[in-house]
mmCIF file of C-alpha atoms in Angstrom:
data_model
loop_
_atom_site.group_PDB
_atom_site.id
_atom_site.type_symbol
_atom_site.label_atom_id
_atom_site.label_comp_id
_atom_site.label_asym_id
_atom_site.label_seq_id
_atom_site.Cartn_x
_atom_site.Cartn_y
_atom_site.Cartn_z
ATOM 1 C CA UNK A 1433 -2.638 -18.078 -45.433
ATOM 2 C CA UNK A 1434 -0.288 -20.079 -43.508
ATOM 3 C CA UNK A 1435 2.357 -19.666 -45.836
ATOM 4 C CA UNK A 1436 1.610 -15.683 -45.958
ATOM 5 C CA UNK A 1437 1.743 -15.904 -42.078
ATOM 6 C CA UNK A 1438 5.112 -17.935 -42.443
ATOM 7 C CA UNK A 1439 6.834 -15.490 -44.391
ATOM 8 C CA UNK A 1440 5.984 -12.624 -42.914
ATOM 9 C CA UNK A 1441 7.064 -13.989 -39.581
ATOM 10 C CA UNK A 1442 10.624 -14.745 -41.433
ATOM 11 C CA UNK A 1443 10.682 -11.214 -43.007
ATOM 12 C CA UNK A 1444 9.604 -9.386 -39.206
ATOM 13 C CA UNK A 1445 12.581 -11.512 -37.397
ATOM 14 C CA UNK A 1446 15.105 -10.685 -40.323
ATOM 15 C CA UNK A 1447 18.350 -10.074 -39.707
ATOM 16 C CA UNK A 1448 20.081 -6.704 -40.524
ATOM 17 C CA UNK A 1449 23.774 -6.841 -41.504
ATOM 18 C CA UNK A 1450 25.543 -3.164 -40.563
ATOM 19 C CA UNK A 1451 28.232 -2.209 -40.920
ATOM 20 C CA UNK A 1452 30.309 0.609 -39.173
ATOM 21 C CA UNK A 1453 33.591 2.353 -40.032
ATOM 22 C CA UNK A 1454 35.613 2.750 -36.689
ATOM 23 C CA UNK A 1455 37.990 5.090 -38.148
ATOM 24 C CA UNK A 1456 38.644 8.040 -35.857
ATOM 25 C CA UNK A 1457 35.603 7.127 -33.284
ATOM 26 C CA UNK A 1458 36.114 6.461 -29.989
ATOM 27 C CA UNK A 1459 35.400 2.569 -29.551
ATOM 28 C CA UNK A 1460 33.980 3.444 -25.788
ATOM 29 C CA UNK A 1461 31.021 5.628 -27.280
ATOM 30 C CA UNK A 1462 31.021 3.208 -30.198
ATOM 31 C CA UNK A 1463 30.167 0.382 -28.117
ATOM 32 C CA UNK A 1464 26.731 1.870 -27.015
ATOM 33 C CA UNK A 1465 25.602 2.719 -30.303
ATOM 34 C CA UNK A 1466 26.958 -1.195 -31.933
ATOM 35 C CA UNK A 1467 24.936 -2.479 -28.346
ATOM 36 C CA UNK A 1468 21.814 -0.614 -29.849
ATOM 37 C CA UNK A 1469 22.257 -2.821 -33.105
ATOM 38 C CA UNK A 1470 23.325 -5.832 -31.781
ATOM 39 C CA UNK A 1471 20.449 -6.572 -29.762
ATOM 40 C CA UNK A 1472 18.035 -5.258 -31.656
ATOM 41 C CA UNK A 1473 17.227 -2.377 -29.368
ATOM 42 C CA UNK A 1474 16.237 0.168 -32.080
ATOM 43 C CA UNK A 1475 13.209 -2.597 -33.274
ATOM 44 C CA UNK A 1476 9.577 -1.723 -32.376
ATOM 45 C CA UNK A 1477 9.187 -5.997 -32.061
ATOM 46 C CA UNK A 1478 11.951 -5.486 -29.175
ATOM 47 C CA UNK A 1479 11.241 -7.719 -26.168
ATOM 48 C CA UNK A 1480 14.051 -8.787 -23.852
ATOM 49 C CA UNK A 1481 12.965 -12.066 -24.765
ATOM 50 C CA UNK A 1482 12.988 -12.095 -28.344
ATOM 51 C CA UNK A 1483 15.734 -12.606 -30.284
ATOM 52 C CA UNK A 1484 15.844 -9.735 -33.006
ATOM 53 C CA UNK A 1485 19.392 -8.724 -33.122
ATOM 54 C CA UNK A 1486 21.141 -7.790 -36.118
ATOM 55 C CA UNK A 1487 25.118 -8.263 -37.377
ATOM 56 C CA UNK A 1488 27.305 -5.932 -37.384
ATOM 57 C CA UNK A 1489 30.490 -5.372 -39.393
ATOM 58 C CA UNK A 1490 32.997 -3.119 -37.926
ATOM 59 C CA UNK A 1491 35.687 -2.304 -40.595
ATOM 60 C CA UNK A 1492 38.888 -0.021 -39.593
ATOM 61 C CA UNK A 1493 39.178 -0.926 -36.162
ATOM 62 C CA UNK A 1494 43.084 -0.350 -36.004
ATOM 63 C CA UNK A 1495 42.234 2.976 -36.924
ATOM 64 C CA UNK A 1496 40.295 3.527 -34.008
ATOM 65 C CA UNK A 1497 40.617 7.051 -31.252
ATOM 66 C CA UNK A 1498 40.666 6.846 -27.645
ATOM 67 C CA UNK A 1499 40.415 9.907 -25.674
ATOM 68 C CA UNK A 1500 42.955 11.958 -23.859
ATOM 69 C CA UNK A 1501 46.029 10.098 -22.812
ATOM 70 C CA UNK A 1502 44.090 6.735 -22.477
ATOM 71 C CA UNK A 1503 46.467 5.064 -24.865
ATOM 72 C CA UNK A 1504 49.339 4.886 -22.081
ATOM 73 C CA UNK A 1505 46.826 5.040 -19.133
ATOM 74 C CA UNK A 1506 43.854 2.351 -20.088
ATOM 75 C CA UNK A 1507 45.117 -0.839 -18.303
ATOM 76 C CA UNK A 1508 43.443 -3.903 -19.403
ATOM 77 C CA UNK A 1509 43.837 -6.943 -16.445
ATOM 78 C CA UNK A 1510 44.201 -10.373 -17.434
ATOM 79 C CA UNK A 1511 44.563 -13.697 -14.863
ATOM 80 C CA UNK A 1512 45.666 -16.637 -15.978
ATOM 81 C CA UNK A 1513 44.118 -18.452 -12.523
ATOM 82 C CA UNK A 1514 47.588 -19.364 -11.759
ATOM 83 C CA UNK A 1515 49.429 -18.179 -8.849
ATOM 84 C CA UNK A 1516 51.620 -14.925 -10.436
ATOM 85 C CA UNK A 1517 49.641 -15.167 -13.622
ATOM 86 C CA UNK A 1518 47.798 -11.775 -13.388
ATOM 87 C CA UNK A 1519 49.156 -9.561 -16.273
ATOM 88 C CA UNK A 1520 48.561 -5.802 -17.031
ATOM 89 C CA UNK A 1521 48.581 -4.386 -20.182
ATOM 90 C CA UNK A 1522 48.372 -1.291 -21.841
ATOM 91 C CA UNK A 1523 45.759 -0.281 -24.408
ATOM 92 C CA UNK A 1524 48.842 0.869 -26.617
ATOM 93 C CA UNK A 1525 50.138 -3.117 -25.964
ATOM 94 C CA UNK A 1526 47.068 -4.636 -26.248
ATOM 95 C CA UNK A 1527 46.331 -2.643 -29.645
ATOM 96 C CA UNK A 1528 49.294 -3.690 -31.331
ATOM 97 C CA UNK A 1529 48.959 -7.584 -30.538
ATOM 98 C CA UNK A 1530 45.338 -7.584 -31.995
ATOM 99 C CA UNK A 1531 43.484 -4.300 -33.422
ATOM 100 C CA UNK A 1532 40.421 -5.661 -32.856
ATOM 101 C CA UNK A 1533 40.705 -6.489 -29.357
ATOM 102 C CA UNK A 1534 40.151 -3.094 -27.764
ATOM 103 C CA UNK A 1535 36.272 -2.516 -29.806
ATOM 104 C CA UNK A 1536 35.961 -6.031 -28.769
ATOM 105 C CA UNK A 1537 36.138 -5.632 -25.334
ATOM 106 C CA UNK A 1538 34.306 -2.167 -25.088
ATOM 107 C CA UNK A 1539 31.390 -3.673 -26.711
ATOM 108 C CA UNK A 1540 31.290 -6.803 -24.526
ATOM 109 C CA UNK A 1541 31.205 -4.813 -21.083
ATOM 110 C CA UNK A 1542 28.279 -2.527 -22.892
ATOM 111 C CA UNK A 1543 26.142 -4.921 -23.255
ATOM 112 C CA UNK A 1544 24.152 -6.446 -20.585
ATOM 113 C CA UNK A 1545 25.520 -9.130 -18.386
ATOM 114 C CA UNK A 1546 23.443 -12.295 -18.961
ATOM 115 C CA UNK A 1547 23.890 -15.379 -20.308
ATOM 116 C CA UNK A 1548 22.925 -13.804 -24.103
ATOM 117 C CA UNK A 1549 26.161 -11.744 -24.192
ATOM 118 C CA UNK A 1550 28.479 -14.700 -25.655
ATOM 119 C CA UNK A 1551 26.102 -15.462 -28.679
ATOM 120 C CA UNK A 1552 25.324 -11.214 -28.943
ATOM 121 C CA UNK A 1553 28.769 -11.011 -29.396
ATOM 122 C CA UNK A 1554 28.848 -13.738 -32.255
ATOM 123 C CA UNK A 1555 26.755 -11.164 -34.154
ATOM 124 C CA UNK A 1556 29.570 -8.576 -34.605
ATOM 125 C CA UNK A 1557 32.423 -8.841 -36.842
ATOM 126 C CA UNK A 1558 35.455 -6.727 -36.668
ATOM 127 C CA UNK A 1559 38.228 -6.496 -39.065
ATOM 128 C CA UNK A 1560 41.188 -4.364 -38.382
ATOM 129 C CA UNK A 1561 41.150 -2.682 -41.930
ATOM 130 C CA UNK A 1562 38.835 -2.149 -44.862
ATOM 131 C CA UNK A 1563 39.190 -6.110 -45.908
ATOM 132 C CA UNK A 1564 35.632 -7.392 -45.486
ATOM 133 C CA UNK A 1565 35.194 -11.339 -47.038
ATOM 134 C CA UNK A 1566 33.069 -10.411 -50.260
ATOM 135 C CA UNK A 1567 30.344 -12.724 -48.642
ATOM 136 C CA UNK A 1568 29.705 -10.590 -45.837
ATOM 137 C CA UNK A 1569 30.093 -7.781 -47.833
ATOM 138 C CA UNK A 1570 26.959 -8.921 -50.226
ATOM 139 C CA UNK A 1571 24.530 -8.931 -47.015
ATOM 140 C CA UNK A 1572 25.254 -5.903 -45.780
ATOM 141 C CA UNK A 1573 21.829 -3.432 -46.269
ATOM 142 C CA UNK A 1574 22.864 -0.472 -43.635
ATOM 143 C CA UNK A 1575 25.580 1.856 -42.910
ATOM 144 C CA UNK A 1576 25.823 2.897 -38.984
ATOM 145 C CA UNK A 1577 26.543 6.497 -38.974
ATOM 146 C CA UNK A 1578 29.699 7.273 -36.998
ATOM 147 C CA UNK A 1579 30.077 9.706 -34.314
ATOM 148 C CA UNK A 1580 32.140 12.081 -34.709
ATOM 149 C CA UNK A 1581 33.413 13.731 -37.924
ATOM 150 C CA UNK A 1582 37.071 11.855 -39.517
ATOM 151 C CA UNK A 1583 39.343 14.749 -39.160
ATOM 152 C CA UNK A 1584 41.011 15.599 -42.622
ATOM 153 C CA UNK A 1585 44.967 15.439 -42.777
ATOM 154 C CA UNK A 1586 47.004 18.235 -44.652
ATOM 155 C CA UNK A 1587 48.420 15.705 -47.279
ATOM 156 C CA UNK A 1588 45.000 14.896 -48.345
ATOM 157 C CA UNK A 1589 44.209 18.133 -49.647
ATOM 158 C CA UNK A 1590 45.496 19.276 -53.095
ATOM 159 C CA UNK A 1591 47.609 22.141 -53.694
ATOM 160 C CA UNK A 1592 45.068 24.778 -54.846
ATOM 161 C CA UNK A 1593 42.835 24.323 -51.590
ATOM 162 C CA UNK A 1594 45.814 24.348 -49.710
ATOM 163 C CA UNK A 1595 47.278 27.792 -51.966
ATOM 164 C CA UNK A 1596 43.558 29.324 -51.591
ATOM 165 C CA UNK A 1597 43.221 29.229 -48.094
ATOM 166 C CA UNK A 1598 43.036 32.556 -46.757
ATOM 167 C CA UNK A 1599 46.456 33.543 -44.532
ATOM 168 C CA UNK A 1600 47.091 36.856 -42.450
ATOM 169 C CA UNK A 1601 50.700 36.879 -43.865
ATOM 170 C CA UNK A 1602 53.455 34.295 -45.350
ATOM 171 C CA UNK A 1603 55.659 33.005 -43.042
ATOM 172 C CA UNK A 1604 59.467 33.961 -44.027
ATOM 173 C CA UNK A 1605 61.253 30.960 -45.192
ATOM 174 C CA UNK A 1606 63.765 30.148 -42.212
ATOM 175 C CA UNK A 1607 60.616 29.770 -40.238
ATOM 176 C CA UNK A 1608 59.437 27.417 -42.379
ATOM 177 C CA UNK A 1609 60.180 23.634 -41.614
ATOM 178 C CA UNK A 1610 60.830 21.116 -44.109
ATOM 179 C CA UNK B 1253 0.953 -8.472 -13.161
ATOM 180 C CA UNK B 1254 1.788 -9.622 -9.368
ATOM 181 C CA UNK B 1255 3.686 -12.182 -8.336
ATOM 182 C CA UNK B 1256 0.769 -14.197 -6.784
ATOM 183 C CA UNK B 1257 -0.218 -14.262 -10.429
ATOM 184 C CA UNK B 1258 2.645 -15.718 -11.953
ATOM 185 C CA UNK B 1259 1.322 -19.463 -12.373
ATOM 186 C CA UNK B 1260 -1.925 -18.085 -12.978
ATOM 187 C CA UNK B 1261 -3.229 -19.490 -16.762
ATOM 188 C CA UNK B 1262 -3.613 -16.371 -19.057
ATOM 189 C CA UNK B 1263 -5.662 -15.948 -21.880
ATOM 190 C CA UNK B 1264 -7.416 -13.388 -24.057
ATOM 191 C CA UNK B 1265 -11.643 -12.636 -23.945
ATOM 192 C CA UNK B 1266 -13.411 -15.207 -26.453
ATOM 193 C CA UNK B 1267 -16.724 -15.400 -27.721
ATOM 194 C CA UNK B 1268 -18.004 -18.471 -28.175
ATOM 195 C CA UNK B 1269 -18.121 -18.850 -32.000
ATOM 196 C CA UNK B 1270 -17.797 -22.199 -33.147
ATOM 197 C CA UNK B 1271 -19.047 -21.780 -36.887
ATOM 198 C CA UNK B 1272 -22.060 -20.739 -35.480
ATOM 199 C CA UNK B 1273 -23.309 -24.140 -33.516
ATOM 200 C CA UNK B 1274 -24.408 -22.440 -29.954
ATOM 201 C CA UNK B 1275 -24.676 -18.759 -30.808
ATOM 202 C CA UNK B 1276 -26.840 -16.545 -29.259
ATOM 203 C CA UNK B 1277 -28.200 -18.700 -26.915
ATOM 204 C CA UNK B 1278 -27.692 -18.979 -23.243
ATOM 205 C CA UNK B 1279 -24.320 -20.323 -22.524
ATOM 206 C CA UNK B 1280 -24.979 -21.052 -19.108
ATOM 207 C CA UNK B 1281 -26.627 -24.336 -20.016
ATOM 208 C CA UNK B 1282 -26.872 -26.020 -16.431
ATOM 209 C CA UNK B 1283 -26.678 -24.881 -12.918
ATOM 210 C CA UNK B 1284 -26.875 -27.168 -9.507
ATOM 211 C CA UNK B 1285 -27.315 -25.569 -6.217
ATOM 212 C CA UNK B 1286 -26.004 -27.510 -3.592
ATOM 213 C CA UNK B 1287 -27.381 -26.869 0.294
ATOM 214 C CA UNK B 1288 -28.292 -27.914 3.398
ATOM 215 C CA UNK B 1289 -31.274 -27.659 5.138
ATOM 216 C CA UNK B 1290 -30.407 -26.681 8.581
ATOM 217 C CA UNK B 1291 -27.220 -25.614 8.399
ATOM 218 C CA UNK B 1292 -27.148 -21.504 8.864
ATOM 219 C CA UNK B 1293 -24.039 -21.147 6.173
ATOM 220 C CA UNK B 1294 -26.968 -22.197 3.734
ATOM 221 C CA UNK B 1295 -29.461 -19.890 4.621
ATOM 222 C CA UNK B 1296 -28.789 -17.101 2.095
ATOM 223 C CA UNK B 1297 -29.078 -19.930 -1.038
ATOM 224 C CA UNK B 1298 -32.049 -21.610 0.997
ATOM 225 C CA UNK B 1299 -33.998 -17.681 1.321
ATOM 226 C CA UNK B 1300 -32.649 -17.550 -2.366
ATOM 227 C CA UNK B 1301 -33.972 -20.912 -3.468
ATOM 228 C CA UNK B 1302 -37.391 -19.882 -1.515
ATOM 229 C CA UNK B 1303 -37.886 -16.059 -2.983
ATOM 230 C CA UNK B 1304 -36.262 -16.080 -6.237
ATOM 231 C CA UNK B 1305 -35.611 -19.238 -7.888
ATOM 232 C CA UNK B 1306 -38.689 -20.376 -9.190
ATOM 233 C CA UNK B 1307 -38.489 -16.725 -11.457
ATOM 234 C CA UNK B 1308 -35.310 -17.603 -12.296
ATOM 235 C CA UNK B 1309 -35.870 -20.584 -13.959
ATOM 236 C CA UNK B 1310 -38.860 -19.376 -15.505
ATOM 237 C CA UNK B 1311 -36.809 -16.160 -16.886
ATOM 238 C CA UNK B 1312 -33.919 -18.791 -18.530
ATOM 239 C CA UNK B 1313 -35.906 -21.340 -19.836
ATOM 240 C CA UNK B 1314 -32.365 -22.237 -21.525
ATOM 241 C CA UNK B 1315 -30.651 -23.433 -18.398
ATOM 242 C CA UNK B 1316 -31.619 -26.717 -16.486
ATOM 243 C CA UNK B 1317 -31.449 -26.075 -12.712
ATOM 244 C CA UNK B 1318 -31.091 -28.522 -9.891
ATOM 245 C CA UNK B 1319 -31.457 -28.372 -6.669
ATOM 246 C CA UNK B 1320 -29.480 -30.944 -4.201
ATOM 247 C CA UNK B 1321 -29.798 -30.615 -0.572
ATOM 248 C CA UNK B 1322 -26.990 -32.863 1.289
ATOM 249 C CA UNK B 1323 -26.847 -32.722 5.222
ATOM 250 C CA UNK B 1324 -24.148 -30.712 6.732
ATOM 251 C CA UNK B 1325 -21.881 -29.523 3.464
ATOM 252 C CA UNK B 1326 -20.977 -26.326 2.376
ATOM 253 C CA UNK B 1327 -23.323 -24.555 -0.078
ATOM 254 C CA UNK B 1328 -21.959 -24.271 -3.410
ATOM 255 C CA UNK B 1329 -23.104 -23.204 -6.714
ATOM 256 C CA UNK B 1330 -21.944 -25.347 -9.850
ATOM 257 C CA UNK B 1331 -22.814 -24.180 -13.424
ATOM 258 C CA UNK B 1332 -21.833 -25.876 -16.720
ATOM 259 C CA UNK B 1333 -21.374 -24.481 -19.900
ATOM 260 C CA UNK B 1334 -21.730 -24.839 -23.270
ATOM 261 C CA UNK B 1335 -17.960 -25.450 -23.860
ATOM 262 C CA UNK B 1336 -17.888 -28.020 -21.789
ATOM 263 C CA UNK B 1337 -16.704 -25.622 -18.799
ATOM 264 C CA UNK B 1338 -17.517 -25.828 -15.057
ATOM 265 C CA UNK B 1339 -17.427 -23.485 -12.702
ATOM 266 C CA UNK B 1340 -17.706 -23.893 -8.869
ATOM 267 C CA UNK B 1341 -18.689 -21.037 -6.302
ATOM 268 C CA UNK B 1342 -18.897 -21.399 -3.008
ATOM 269 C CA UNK B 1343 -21.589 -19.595 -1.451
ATOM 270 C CA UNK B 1344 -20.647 -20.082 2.771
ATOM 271 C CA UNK B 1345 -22.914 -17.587 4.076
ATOM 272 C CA UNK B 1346 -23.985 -15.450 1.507
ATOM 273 C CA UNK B 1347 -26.962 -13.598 1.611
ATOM 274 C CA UNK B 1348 -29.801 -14.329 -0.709
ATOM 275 C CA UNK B 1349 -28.744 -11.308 -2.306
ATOM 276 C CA UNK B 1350 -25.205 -12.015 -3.169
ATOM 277 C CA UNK B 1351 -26.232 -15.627 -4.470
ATOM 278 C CA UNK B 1352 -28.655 -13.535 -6.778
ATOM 279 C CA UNK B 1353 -25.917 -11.345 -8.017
ATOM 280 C CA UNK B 1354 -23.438 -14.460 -8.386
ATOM 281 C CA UNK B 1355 -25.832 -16.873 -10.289
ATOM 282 C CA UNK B 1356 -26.458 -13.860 -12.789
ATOM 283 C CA UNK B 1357 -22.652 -13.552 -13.541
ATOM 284 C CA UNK B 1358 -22.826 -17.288 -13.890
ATOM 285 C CA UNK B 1359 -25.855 -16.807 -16.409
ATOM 286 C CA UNK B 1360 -23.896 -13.868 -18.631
ATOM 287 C CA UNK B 1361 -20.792 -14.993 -18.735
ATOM 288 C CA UNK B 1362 -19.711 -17.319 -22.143
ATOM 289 C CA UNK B 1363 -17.428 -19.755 -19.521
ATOM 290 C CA UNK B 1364 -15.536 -20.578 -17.047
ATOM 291 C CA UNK B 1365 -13.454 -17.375 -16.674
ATOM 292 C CA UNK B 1366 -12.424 -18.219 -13.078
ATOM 293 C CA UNK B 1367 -8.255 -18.248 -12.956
ATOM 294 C CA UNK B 1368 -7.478 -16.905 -15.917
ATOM 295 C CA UNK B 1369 -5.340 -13.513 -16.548
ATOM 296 C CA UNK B 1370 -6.614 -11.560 -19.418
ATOM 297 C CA UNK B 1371 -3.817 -10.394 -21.173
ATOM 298 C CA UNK B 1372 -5.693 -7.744 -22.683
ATOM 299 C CA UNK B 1373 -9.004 -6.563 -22.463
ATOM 300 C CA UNK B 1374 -9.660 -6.714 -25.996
ATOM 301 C CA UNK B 1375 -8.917 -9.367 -29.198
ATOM 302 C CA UNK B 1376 -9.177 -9.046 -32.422
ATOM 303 C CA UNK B 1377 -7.687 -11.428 -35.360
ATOM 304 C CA UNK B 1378 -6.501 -8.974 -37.228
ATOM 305 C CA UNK B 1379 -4.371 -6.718 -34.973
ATOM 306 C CA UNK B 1380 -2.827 -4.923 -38.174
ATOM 307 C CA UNK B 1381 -4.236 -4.300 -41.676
ATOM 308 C CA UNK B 1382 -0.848 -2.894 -42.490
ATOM 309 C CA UNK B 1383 0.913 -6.338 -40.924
ATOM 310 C CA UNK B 1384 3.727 -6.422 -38.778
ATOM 311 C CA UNK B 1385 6.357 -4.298 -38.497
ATOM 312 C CA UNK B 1386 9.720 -6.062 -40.884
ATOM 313 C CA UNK B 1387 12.576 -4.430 -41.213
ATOM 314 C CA UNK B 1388 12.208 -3.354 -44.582
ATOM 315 C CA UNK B 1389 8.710 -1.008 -43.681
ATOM 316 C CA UNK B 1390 10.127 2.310 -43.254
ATOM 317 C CA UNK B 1391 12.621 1.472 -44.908
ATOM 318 C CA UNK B 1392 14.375 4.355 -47.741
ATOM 319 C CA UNK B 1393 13.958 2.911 -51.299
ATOM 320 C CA UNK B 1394 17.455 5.210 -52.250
ATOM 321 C CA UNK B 1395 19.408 2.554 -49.446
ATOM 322 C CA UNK B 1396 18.826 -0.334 -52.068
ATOM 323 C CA UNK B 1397 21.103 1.244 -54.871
ATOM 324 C CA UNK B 1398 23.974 1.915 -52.351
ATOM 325 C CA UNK B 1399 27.220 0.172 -52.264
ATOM 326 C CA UNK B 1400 28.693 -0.276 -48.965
ATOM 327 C CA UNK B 1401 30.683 0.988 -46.887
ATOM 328 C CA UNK B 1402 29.526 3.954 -48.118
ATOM 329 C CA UNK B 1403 31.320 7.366 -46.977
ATOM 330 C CA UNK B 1404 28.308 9.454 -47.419
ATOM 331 C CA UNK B 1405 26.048 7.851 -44.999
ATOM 332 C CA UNK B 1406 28.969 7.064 -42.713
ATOM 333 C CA UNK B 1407 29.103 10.584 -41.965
ATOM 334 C CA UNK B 1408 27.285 11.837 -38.955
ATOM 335 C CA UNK B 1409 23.730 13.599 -39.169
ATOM 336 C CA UNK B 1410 24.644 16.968 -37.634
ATOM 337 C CA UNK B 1411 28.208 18.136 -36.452
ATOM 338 C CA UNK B 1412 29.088 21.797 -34.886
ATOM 339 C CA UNK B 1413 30.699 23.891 -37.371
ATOM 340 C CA UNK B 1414 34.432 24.085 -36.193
ATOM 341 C CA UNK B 1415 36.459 27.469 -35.398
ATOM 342 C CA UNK B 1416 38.138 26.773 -38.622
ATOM 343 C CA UNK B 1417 35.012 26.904 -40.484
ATOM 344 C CA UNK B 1418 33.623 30.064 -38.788
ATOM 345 C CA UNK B 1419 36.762 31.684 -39.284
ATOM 346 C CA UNK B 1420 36.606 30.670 -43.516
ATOM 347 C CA UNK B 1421 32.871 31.713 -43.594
ATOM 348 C CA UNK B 1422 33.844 35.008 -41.970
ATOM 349 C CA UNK B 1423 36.343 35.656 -44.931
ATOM 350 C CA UNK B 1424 34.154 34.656 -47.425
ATOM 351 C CA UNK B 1425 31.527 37.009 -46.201
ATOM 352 C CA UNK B 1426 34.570 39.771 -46.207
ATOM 353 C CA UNK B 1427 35.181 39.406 -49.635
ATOM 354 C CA UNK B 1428 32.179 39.684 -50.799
ATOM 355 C CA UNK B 1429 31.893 42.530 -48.785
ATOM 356 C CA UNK B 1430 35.090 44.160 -50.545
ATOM 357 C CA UNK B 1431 33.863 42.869 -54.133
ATOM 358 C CA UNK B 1432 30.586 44.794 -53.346
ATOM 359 C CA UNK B 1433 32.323 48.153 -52.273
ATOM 360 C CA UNK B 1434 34.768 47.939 -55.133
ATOM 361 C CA UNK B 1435 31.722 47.707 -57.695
ATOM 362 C CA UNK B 1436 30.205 50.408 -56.147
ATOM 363 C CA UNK B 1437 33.246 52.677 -56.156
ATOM 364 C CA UNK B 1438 33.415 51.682 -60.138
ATOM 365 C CA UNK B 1439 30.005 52.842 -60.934
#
């Protein structure tokens, strides 16, 4: 029985790897969904006090959508502690120097601000592109669903869908850019 | 749960099992009554001890009883249990009444359960016959053949056709309007 009791304590405190495709989503709205998973909110064993959160992989996040103009208005602040050493950089700035870093953050000011937060955000992976390490890749039991639908480009359809779309009337061809 | 509770010890209701040594028997196994003899804090145990105890002890032949008078203390009640449990009630100026009521707790109760904070007001063993909640319970059986990332179940649950899409389903349905009307014309 013990070993019954053992083992079903092991399987009830399992951890989950997710994994979520940032492509397209806003990483703001993202973050409170990911802060569901990461600390295990969605679990009927939740307690505050119980550790029952789950990985997450994040794949795509350089593909990521923020809102409105917040790509040349979103300021993130950074102090070195040294006299003249604050800094202020733009989402745009900070998303070219590391892809990751924007998710990152958004996640980290979701989640609750106690001393769990560091080793929370130990449980969530994020990788710029589609590239996952094969190991993580084997755990991985649950797809997140994303938020909002990835909007499809023209060059992605073929040519029939594209020459079977209804159309009031052809544009003449000096309209027509190329 | 207040805060004057906080160090309080905690615990769940018990019966006193033990493979079956001690069961269904009194568990109230020994009680002392300590009094004084003139002082008028003790007069409610000493009208108690007068009235009332004698039946008492014939009623639980079970539990020893003992009296101790001792000049000028407090009264106090002291029962011991069959667990090895004491408990200690102080009777200052209680009427014979309210000692009667208070050594009958004493005599149904299975110990001490003085200080403690019952968790819950009920226990079992076996809380679940299904067993705890993993993971894996509700889990759908169709998630373990799936390769991941997956684009399927990336895709959110429900999203709001788009004006695009209205528009397209309104020419669809036009056309079949048309293809209707042109068969009819036919026949």
């Amino acid at each position: 029985m013990a070993v019954l009791k053992r083992v079903q304590q092991w399987a009830t405190f399992a951890r989950i790897w997710h994994i979520y495709d940032a492509a397209w989503q806003n990483p703001f709205e993202s973050a409170g969904v990911l802060k569901k998973y990461l600390t295990g909110l969605y679990k009927p064993i939740y307690h505050p006090m119980n550790d029952c959160g789950d990985h997450i992989v994040v794949i795509n996040s350089a593909e990521i959508a923020l809102p409105g103009d917040e790509w040349k208005k979103r300021v993130y602040f950074h102090h070195t502690g040294y006299p003249g050493g604050a800094t202020w950089t733009l989402a745009w700035e900070l998303h070219e120097k590391d892809p990751t870093m924007i998710l990152k953050k958004a996640v980290y000011s979701s989640l609750d601000k106690n001393l769990q937060r560091r080793y929370t955000m130990q449980r969530l992976h994020i990788f710029p592109d589609a590239n996952v390490p094969s190991d993580m890749l084997k755990s991985i039991s649950n797809q997140i669903k994303q938020l909002r639908l990835v909007p499809k480009r023209l060059d992605t359809y073929s040519e029939e869908e594209i020459k079977s779309f209804p159309k009031i009337y052809d544009y003449p061809k000096p309209y027509i850019l190329k | 749960m207040s805060n004057s509770h906080l160090f309080m010890k905690s615990g769940f209701i018990k019966t006193p099992g033990q493979n079956g040594v001690g069961r269904y028997i009194c568990q109230l196994q020994r009680v002392v009554l300590k009094f004084c003899k003139n002082n008028g804090s003790s007069r409610g145990l000493r009208d108690f001890i007068e009235k009332e105890l004698v039946d008492f002890a014939k009623d639980n032949p079970g539990t020893v009883v003992y009296l101790k008078p001792r000049r000028h203390r407090a009264p106090v009640i002291i029962a011991e249990y069959l667990n090895g449990e004491r408990q200690y009630v102080n009777c200052h100026n209680y009427t014979s009444e309210e000692v009667s009521k208070w050594l009958n707790l004493l005599r149904t109760q299975a110990g001490n359960n003085d200080n403690i904070r019952l968790r819950k007001l009920w226990h079992t063993d076996h809380p679940s016959i299904q067993g705890p909640w993993t993971p894996y319970t509700f889990r759908e059986p169709a998630l373990n053949l799936v390769d991941f990332p997956n684009e399927e179940l990336s895709k959110p649950l429900y999203v709001e056709p788009s004006a695009t899409e209205k528009l397209l389903e309104i020419f669809k349905e036009q056309q079949r309007n048309l293809n209707i009307l042109e068969k009819n014309q036919r026949e």
